[in-house]
Amino acid sequence: KRVLVGGASRGIGLCLVRQLAADGASAIATCRKPTAELQAAGAAQVITGVEVQDTASVGSLARQIQAPLDYVIYNAGYFMEAKETLDALDDREELKQIDICALGALRTVAALKAAGLLRGAKVAIISSQAGSVEWRFTQNRGQGGDYGHHMSRAACNIAGALMSEELKALQVPVVLLHPGFNRTDMTQKFERIWDIEGAEDPSVGAKRVLYEVGQISMDTTGHFINCEDGLLIPW
């Protein structure tokens, strides 16, 4: 199978490429800057210089893919380091998170569709339970916070839901996946609770993601799935 992994230079993205290569798949990895780890991960193709915040850059990415894809996994993401509260907002960082996590996914899928690479493919967008409005009343009870992060994931989710509807005519399913809590650079700010909350090595998270990717069909299109247990996450 030919699998595009967007955002593959580190963390879960890098582990996805390694696992796909180990499983015999042809992984096409994209990143902003190449790393020695990614170059050694076994990808069939590494496309560098990809800026998901730039439409032209994403269009260039699509033109470098030579054959249709079986799967697309959009994994690019960003989580600002500081914690936001109403007393400490950062609108530039908020917009950057939304641009990468939500608009980046939209740009990527649109560019692949325009290039004729989506027909017959299945699309997985790595989102987060942070985009669930309902779960905020439990997990953020009494504190709110991290506004840009949560808004970016909610925006990603609505983009995925709408794309799943638009792409039904092409029989291209789109699902949103929460990969679980993993020990990555993105969650380093929560290192103090990694053990308490059961954060996994990203290699485990990647296997969970790939299991759910393997279950994607038109029956599951538009679903928001927790890779930790395979259950649906409420919007």
Short mmCIF file of C-alpha atoms in Angstrom, two decimals:
data_model
loop_
_atom_site.label_atom_id
_atom_site.label_comp_id
_atom_site.label_asym_id
_atom_site.label_seq_id
_atom_site.Cartn_x
_atom_site.Cartn_y
_atom_site.Cartn_z
CA LYS A 1 0.00 0.00 0.00
CA ARG A 2 1.07 3.59 -0.67
CA VAL A 3 0.67 5.75 2.42
CA LEU A 4 1.30 9.48 2.67
CA VAL A 5 2.33 10.61 6.16
CA GLY A 6 2.22 14.37 6.58
CA GLY A 7 4.31 15.71 9.43
CA ALA A 8 6.73 12.81 9.69
CA SER A 9 9.96 14.25 11.08
CA ARG A 10 9.44 13.25 14.71
CA GLY A 11 7.06 11.82 17.29
CA ILE A 12 4.12 9.78 16.09
CA GLY A 13 4.71 10.77 12.46
CA LEU A 14 8.22 9.34 12.50
CA CYS A 15 7.01 6.19 14.25
CA LEU A 16 4.24 5.81 11.66
CA VAL A 17 6.82 5.81 8.87
CA ARG A 18 8.98 3.27 10.71
CA GLN A 19 6.04 0.97 11.35
CA LEU A 20 4.72 1.25 7.81
CA ALA A 21 8.14 0.36 6.43
CA ALA A 22 8.39 -2.59 8.81
CA ASP A 23 4.95 -3.75 7.64
CA GLY A 24 6.01 -3.62 4.01
CA ALA A 25 4.07 -0.53 3.01
CA SER A 26 5.42 2.19 0.74
CA ALA A 27 5.52 5.26 2.97
CA ILE A 28 5.77 8.74 1.51
CA ALA A 29 6.94 11.04 4.30
CA THR A 30 6.63 14.82 4.30
CA CYS A 31 8.30 17.35 6.57
CA ARG A 32 9.55 20.91 6.75
CA LYS A 33 13.18 19.93 7.34
CA PRO A 34 14.74 16.48 6.92
CA THR A 35 16.24 14.70 9.92
CA ALA A 36 18.68 11.83 10.12
CA GLU A 37 16.04 9.78 11.92
CA LEU A 38 13.50 10.26 9.14
CA GLN A 39 16.03 9.55 6.41
CA ALA A 40 16.80 6.24 8.14
CA ALA A 41 13.15 5.33 8.82
CA GLY A 42 12.64 3.33 5.62
CA ALA A 43 10.36 5.68 3.69
CA ALA A 44 10.04 5.07 -0.03
CA GLN A 45 10.07 8.84 -0.58
CA VAL A 46 10.81 11.82 1.66
CA ILE A 47 9.42 15.15 0.52
CA THR A 48 11.03 18.08 2.32
CA GLY A 49 10.34 21.80 2.47
CA VAL A 50 6.62 21.30 3.04
CA GLU A 51 5.01 24.25 4.81
CA VAL A 52 1.40 23.31 5.54
CA GLN A 53 0.65 26.98 6.29
CA ASP A 54 1.36 27.82 2.65
CA THR A 55 -1.02 26.76 -0.11
CA ALA A 56 1.64 26.89 -2.83
CA SER A 57 3.97 24.69 -0.78
CA VAL A 58 1.26 22.09 -0.28
CA GLY A 59 0.48 22.20 -3.99
CA SER A 60 4.15 21.51 -4.71
CA LEU A 61 3.97 18.52 -2.37
CA ALA A 62 1.11 17.03 -4.36
CA ARG A 63 3.01 17.45 -7.63
CA GLN A 64 5.92 15.42 -6.25
CA ILE A 65 3.75 12.35 -5.69
CA GLN A 66 3.87 10.22 -8.81
CA ALA A 67 1.03 7.72 -8.29
CA PRO A 68 -2.35 7.50 -6.53
CA LEU A 69 -2.41 6.89 -2.79
CA ASP A 70 -4.11 4.18 -0.78
CA TYR A 71 -4.02 6.12 2.49
CA VAL A 72 -3.39 9.69 3.60
CA ILE A 73 -2.46 10.35 7.24
CA TYR A 74 -2.30 14.05 8.10
CA ASN A 75 -0.23 14.28 11.27
CA ALA A 76 1.20 17.80 11.19
CA GLY A 77 0.40 19.69 14.37
CA TYR A 78 1.50 22.44 16.72
CA PHE A 79 0.89 23.15 20.41
CA MET A 80 2.27 26.40 21.86
CA GLU A 81 4.52 26.03 24.88
CA ALA A 82 2.94 28.55 27.27
CA LYS A 83 -0.41 27.89 28.95
CA GLU A 84 -3.12 30.32 27.91
CA THR A 85 -5.68 31.82 30.25
CA LEU A 86 -7.95 34.83 29.84
CA ASP A 87 -5.20 36.83 31.54
CA ALA A 88 -2.51 35.52 29.18
CA LEU A 89 -3.76 35.18 25.63
CA ASP A 90 -1.52 35.02 22.57
CA ASP A 91 -3.53 35.59 19.40
CA ARG A 92 -0.59 34.99 17.06
CA GLU A 93 0.05 31.59 18.59
CA GLU A 94 -3.67 30.83 18.54
CA LEU A 95 -3.85 31.55 14.82
CA LYS A 96 -0.68 29.55 14.15
CA GLN A 97 -2.18 26.50 15.85
CA ILE A 98 -5.41 26.83 13.87
CA ASP A 99 -3.46 27.37 10.64
CA ILE A 100 -1.36 24.21 11.07
CA CYS A 101 -3.83 21.84 12.72
CA ALA A 102 -6.99 22.76 10.82
CA LEU A 103 -6.22 24.71 7.67
CA GLY A 104 -3.14 22.58 7.04
CA ALA A 105 -5.29 19.47 6.85
CA LEU A 106 -7.76 21.25 4.58
CA ARG A 107 -5.03 22.50 2.26
CA THR A 108 -3.42 19.08 2.06
CA VAL A 109 -6.58 17.17 1.19
CA ALA A 110 -7.63 19.84 -1.32
CA ALA A 111 -4.24 19.72 -3.06
CA LEU A 112 -4.27 15.93 -3.26
CA LYS A 113 -7.79 15.99 -4.67
CA ALA A 114 -6.83 18.57 -7.29
CA ALA A 115 -3.86 16.40 -8.30
CA GLY A 116 -6.11 13.36 -8.78
CA LEU A 117 -4.40 11.45 -5.97
CA LEU A 118 -7.39 10.82 -3.70
CA ARG A 119 -9.53 8.55 -5.84
CA GLY A 120 -9.54 5.16 -4.11
CA ALA A 121 -7.76 6.57 -1.05
CA LYS A 122 -8.75 6.68 2.62
CA VAL A 123 -7.98 9.76 4.70
CA ALA A 124 -7.07 9.90 8.39
CA ILE A 125 -6.55 13.22 10.13
CA ILE A 126 -4.71 13.09 13.43
CA SER A 127 -6.70 15.42 15.65
CA SER A 128 -7.09 15.28 19.44
CA GLN A 129 -9.69 14.77 22.10
CA ALA A 130 -8.84 18.41 22.90
CA GLY A 131 -11.28 19.28 20.09
CA SER A 132 -14.23 17.69 21.88
CA VAL A 133 -16.49 20.39 23.31
CA GLU A 134 -18.34 17.90 25.53
CA TRP A 135 -15.15 16.58 27.16
CA ARG A 136 -14.01 20.07 28.11
CA PHE A 137 -16.64 20.18 30.85
CA THR A 138 -14.87 17.23 32.46
CA GLN A 139 -11.20 17.57 31.58
CA ASN A 140 -11.06 21.36 31.85
CA ARG A 141 -13.66 21.65 34.59
CA GLY A 142 -13.26 24.85 36.57
CA GLN A 143 -10.19 26.03 34.69
CA GLY A 144 -10.67 26.41 30.91
CA GLY A 145 -7.39 27.48 29.35
CA ASP A 146 -5.21 26.56 26.34
CA TYR A 147 -7.66 28.34 24.07
CA GLY A 148 -5.66 28.18 20.84
CA HIS A 149 -4.95 24.47 21.26
CA HIS A 150 -8.57 23.49 21.83
CA MET A 151 -9.91 25.81 19.15
CA SER A 152 -7.41 24.47 16.61
CA ARG A 153 -8.50 20.89 17.21
CA ALA A 154 -12.21 21.77 17.15
CA ALA A 155 -11.61 23.58 13.84
CA CYS A 156 -9.76 20.52 12.54
CA ASN A 157 -12.69 18.34 13.50
CA ILE A 158 -15.29 20.45 11.72
CA ALA A 159 -13.06 20.58 8.63
CA GLY A 160 -12.77 16.79 8.68
CA ALA A 161 -16.51 16.35 9.12
CA LEU A 162 -17.26 18.64 6.18
CA MET A 163 -14.63 17.01 3.96
CA SER A 164 -16.13 13.60 4.74
CA GLU A 165 -19.43 14.83 3.32
CA GLU A 166 -17.95 16.47 0.23
CA LEU A 167 -15.83 13.44 -0.60
CA LYS A 168 -18.68 10.93 -0.34
CA ALA A 169 -19.37 11.40 -4.02
CA LEU A 170 -15.85 10.13 -4.74
CA GLN A 171 -16.20 7.31 -2.21
CA VAL A 172 -13.26 8.69 -0.22
CA PRO A 173 -13.76 8.21 3.54
CA VAL A 174 -12.34 10.71 6.04
CA VAL A 175 -11.93 9.97 9.74
CA LEU A 176 -10.54 11.97 12.65
CA LEU A 177 -8.29 10.15 15.10
CA HIS A 178 -7.22 10.96 18.63
CA PRO A 179 -3.89 9.10 18.93
CA GLY A 180 -3.95 8.93 22.71
CA PHE A 181 -1.55 10.53 25.18
CA ASN A 182 1.98 9.95 23.93
CA ARG A 183 5.44 10.93 25.13
CA THR A 184 6.37 13.33 22.34
CA ASP A 185 7.94 16.75 22.03
CA MET A 186 4.43 18.18 21.71
CA THR A 187 3.40 16.86 25.12
CA GLN A 188 6.75 17.52 26.82
CA LYS A 189 5.13 20.38 28.74
CA PHE A 190 3.04 17.72 30.51
CA GLU A 191 5.98 15.46 31.35
CA ARG A 192 5.11 15.66 35.06
CA ILE A 193 1.90 13.69 34.43
CA TRP A 194 3.14 11.25 31.78
CA ASP A 195 3.35 8.40 34.28
CA ILE A 196 0.20 9.41 36.17
CA GLU A 197 -1.92 9.58 32.99
CA GLY A 198 -0.32 6.57 31.31
CA ALA A 199 1.34 8.33 28.39
CA GLU A 200 2.70 5.83 25.89
CA ASP A 201 5.83 5.75 23.79
CA PRO A 202 4.96 7.17 20.34
CA SER A 203 5.75 3.80 18.77
CA VAL A 204 2.74 2.43 20.63
CA GLY A 205 0.63 5.40 19.59
CA ALA A 206 1.61 4.82 15.97
CA LYS A 207 0.49 1.19 16.10
CA ARG A 208 -2.84 2.26 17.57
CA VAL A 209 -3.27 4.82 14.82
CA LEU A 210 -2.46 2.32 12.08
CA TYR A 211 -4.92 -0.18 13.50
CA GLU A 212 -7.72 2.39 13.25
CA VAL A 213 -6.53 3.50 9.81
CA GLY A 214 -6.94 -0.10 8.71
CA GLN A 215 -10.59 0.00 9.76
CA ILE A 216 -11.51 3.06 7.70
CA SER A 217 -14.39 2.60 5.29
CA MET A 218 -17.36 4.54 3.97
CA ASP A 219 -19.25 3.17 6.97
CA THR A 220 -16.90 5.02 9.33
CA THR A 221 -16.44 8.22 7.33
CA GLY A 222 -16.93 11.34 9.43
CA HIS A 223 -16.22 9.51 12.69
CA PHE A 224 -14.09 10.96 15.51
CA ILE A 225 -12.32 7.95 17.01
CA ASN A 226 -10.23 7.41 20.14
CA CYS A 227 -7.27 5.21 19.17
CA GLU A 228 -6.83 4.19 22.82
CA ASP A 229 -10.06 2.15 22.84
CA GLY A 230 -11.59 2.40 19.36
CA LEU A 231 -14.65 4.22 20.69
CA LEU A 232 -16.24 7.34 19.27
CA ILE A 233 -15.40 10.64 20.95
CA PRO A 234 -18.36 13.02 21.39
CA TRP A 235 -18.14 16.26 19.47
#
